[in-house]
mmCIF file of C-alpha atoms in Angstrom:
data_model
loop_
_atom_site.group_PDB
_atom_site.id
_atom_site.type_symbol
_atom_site.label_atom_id
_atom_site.label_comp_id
_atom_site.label_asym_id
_atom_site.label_seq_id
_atom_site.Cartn_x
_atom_site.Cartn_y
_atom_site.Cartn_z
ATOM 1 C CA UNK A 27 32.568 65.866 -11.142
ATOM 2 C CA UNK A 28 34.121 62.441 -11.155
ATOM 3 C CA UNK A 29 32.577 61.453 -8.246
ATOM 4 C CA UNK A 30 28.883 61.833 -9.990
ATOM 5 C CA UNK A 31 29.845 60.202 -13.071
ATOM 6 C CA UNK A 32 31.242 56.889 -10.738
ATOM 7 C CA UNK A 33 27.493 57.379 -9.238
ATOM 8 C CA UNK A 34 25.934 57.903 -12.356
ATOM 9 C CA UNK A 35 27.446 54.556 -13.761
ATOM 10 C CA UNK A 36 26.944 52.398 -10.686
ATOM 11 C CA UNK A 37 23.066 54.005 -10.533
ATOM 12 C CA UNK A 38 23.105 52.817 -14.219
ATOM 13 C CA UNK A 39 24.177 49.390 -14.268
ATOM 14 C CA UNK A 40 21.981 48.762 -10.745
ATOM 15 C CA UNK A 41 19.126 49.568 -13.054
ATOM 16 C CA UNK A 42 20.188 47.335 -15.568
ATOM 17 C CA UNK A 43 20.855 44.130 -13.552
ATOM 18 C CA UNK A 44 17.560 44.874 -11.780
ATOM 19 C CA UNK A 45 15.404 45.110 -14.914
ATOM 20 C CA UNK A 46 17.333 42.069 -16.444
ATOM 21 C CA UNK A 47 16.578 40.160 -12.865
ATOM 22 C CA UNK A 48 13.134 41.136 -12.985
ATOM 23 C CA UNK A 49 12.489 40.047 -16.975
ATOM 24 C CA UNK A 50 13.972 36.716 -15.551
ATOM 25 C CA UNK A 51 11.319 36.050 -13.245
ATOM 26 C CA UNK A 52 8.658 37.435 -14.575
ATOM 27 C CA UNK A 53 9.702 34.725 -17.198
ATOM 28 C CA UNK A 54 10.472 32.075 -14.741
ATOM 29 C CA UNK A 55 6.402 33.024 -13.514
ATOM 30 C CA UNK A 56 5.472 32.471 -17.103
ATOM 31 C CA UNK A 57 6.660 29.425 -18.024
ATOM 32 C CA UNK A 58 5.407 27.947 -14.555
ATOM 33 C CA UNK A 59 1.829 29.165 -15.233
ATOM 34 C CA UNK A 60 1.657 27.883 -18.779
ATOM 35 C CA UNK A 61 2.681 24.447 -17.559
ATOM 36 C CA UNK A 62 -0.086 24.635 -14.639
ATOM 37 C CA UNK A 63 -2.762 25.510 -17.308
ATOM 38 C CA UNK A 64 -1.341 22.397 -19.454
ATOM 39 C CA UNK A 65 -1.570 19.848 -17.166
ATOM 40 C CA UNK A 66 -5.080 20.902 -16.120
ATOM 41 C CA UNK A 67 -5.372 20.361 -19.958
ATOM 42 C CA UNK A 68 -3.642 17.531 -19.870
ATOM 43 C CA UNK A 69 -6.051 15.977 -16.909
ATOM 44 C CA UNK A 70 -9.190 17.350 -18.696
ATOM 45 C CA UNK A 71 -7.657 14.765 -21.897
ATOM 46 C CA UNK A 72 -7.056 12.407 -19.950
ATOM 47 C CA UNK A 73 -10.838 12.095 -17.840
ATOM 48 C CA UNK A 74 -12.093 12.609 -21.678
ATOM 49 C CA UNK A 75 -9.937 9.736 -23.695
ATOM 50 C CA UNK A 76 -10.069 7.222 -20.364
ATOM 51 C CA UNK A 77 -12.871 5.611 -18.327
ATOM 52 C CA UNK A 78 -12.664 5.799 -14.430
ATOM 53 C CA UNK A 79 -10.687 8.475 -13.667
ATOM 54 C CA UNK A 80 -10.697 9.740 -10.484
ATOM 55 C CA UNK A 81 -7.013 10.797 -9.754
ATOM 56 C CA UNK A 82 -4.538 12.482 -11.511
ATOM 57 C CA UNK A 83 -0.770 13.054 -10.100
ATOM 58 C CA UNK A 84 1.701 15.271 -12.350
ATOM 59 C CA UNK A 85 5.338 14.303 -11.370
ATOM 60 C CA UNK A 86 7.476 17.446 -13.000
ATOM 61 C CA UNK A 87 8.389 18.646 -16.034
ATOM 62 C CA UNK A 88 11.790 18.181 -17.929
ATOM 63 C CA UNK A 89 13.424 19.964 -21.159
ATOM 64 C CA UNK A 90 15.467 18.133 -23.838
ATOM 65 C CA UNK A 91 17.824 20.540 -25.708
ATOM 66 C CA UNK A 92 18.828 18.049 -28.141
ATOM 67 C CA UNK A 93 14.487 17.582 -29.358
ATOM 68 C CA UNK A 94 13.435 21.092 -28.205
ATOM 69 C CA UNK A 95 10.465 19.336 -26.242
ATOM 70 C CA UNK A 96 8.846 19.591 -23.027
ATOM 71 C CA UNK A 97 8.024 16.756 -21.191
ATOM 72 C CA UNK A 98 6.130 15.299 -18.392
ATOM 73 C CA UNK A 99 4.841 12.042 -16.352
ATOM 74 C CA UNK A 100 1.571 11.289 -14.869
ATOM 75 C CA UNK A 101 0.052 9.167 -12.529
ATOM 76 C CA UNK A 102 -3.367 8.047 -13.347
ATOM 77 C CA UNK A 103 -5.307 6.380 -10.163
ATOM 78 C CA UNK A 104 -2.078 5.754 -8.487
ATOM 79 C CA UNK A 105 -1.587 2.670 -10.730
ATOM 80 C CA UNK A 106 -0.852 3.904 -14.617
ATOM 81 C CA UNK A 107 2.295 6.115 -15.964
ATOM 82 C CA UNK A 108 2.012 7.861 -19.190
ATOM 83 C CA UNK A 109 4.377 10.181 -20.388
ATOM 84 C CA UNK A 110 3.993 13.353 -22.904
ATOM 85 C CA UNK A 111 6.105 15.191 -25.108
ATOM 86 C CA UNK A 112 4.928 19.037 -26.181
ATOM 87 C CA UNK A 113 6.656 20.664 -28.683
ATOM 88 C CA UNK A 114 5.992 24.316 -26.390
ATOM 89 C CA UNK A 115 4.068 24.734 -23.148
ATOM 90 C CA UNK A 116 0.668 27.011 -25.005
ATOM 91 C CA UNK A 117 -1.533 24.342 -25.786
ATOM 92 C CA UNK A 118 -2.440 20.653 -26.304
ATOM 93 C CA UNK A 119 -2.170 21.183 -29.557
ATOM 94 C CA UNK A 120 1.652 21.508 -29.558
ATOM 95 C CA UNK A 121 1.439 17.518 -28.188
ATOM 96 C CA UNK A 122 4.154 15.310 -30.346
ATOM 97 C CA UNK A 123 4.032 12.099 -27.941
ATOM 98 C CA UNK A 124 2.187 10.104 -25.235
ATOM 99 C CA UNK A 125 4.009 6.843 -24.515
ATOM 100 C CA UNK A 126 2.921 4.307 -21.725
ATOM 101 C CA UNK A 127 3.945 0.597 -21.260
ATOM 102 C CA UNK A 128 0.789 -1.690 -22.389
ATOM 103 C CA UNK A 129 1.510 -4.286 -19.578
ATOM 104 C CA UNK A 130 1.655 -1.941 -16.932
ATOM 105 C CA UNK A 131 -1.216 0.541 -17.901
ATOM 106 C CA UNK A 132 -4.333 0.367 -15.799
ATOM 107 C CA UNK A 133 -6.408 2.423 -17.896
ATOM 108 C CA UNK A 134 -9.029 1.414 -20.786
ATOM 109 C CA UNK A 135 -9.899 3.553 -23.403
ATOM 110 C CA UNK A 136 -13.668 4.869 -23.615
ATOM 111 C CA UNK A 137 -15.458 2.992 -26.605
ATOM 112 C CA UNK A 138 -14.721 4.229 -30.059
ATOM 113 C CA UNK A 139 -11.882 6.355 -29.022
ATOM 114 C CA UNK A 140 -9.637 4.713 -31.667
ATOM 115 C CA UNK A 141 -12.198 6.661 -34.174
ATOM 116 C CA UNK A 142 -11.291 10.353 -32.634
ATOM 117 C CA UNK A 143 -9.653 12.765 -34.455
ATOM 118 C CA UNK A 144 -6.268 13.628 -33.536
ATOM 119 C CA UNK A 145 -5.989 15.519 -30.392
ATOM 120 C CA UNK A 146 -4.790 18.947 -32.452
ATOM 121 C CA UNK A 147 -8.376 18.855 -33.961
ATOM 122 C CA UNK A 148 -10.267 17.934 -29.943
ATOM 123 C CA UNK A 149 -8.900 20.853 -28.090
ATOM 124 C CA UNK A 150 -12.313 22.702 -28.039
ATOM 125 C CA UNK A 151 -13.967 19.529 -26.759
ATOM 126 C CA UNK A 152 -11.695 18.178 -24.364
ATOM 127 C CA UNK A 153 -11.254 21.931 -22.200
ATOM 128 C CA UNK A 154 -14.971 21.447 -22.052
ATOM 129 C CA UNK A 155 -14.719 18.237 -19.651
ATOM 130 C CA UNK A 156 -14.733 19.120 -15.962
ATOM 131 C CA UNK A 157 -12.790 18.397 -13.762
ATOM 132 C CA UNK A 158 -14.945 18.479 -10.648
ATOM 133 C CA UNK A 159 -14.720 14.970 -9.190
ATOM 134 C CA UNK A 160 -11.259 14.190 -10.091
ATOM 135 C CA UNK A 161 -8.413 14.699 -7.756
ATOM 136 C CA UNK A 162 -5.440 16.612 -9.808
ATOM 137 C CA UNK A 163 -2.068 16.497 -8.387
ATOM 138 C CA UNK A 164 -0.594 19.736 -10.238
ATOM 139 C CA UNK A 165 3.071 19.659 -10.251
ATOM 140 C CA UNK A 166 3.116 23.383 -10.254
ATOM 141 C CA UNK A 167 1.685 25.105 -7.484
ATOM 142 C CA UNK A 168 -0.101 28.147 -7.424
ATOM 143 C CA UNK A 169 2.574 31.314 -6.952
ATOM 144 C CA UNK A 170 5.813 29.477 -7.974
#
């Protein structure tokens, strides 16, 4: 009797590490897909805001507990860095900063594009741009 309550416990808390190692992953696989799908997001803002993209290189993404934002670098055209801040990983329209140095960024802005609205209020538009000629680096791969 002992015996198969020592094997009912150890049964027990095999299925509970397994379920809590599986929830992990499958939450690991989550957070890697949503980044994926925002830096395609991110590339289809940049080709829209920017003349003359043609390449697009995503260099990782990084968490800061003390803001509670996401962020990551990009290469544009192997010459220009800009960096972005998201407030979450769902959409563009949890950006809260891009940042790039003026004297080292290649990149010119497509006429009027001081006139958009904020990027919150161009997420319909820019997932419409396509992203067929430009090379994008994903940081990300497919099945991480």
């Amino acid at each position: 009797m002992k015996k198969r309550k020592l094997w009912t416990l150890i049964l027990a808390l095999v299925v509970i590490i397994g379920g809590i190692t599986m929830f992990t992953l499958n939450q690991k696989m989550t957070e890697n897909q949503q980044k994926r799908e925002l830096e395609t997001s991110i590339a289809k803002l940049l080709v829209h805001d920017y003349e003359n993209v043609k390449e697009i290189e995503f260099k990782g993404w990084g968490y800061s507990r003390e803001t509670g934002t996401w962020g990551t670098t990009v290469i544009v055209n192997a010459n220009s860095q800009i960096n972005l801040s998201f407030s979450g990983l769902s959409t563009l329209k949890e950006i809260y900063s891009i940042r790039y140095n003026p004297s080292t960024f290649k990149l010119k802005e497509k006429v009027n594009i001081e006139r958009l609205e904020p990027i919150k209020d161009r997420v319909t538009e820019i997932e419409s741009v396509s992203l067929n000629d430009i090379e994008v680096k994903h940081s990300i791969k497919l099945g991480e």
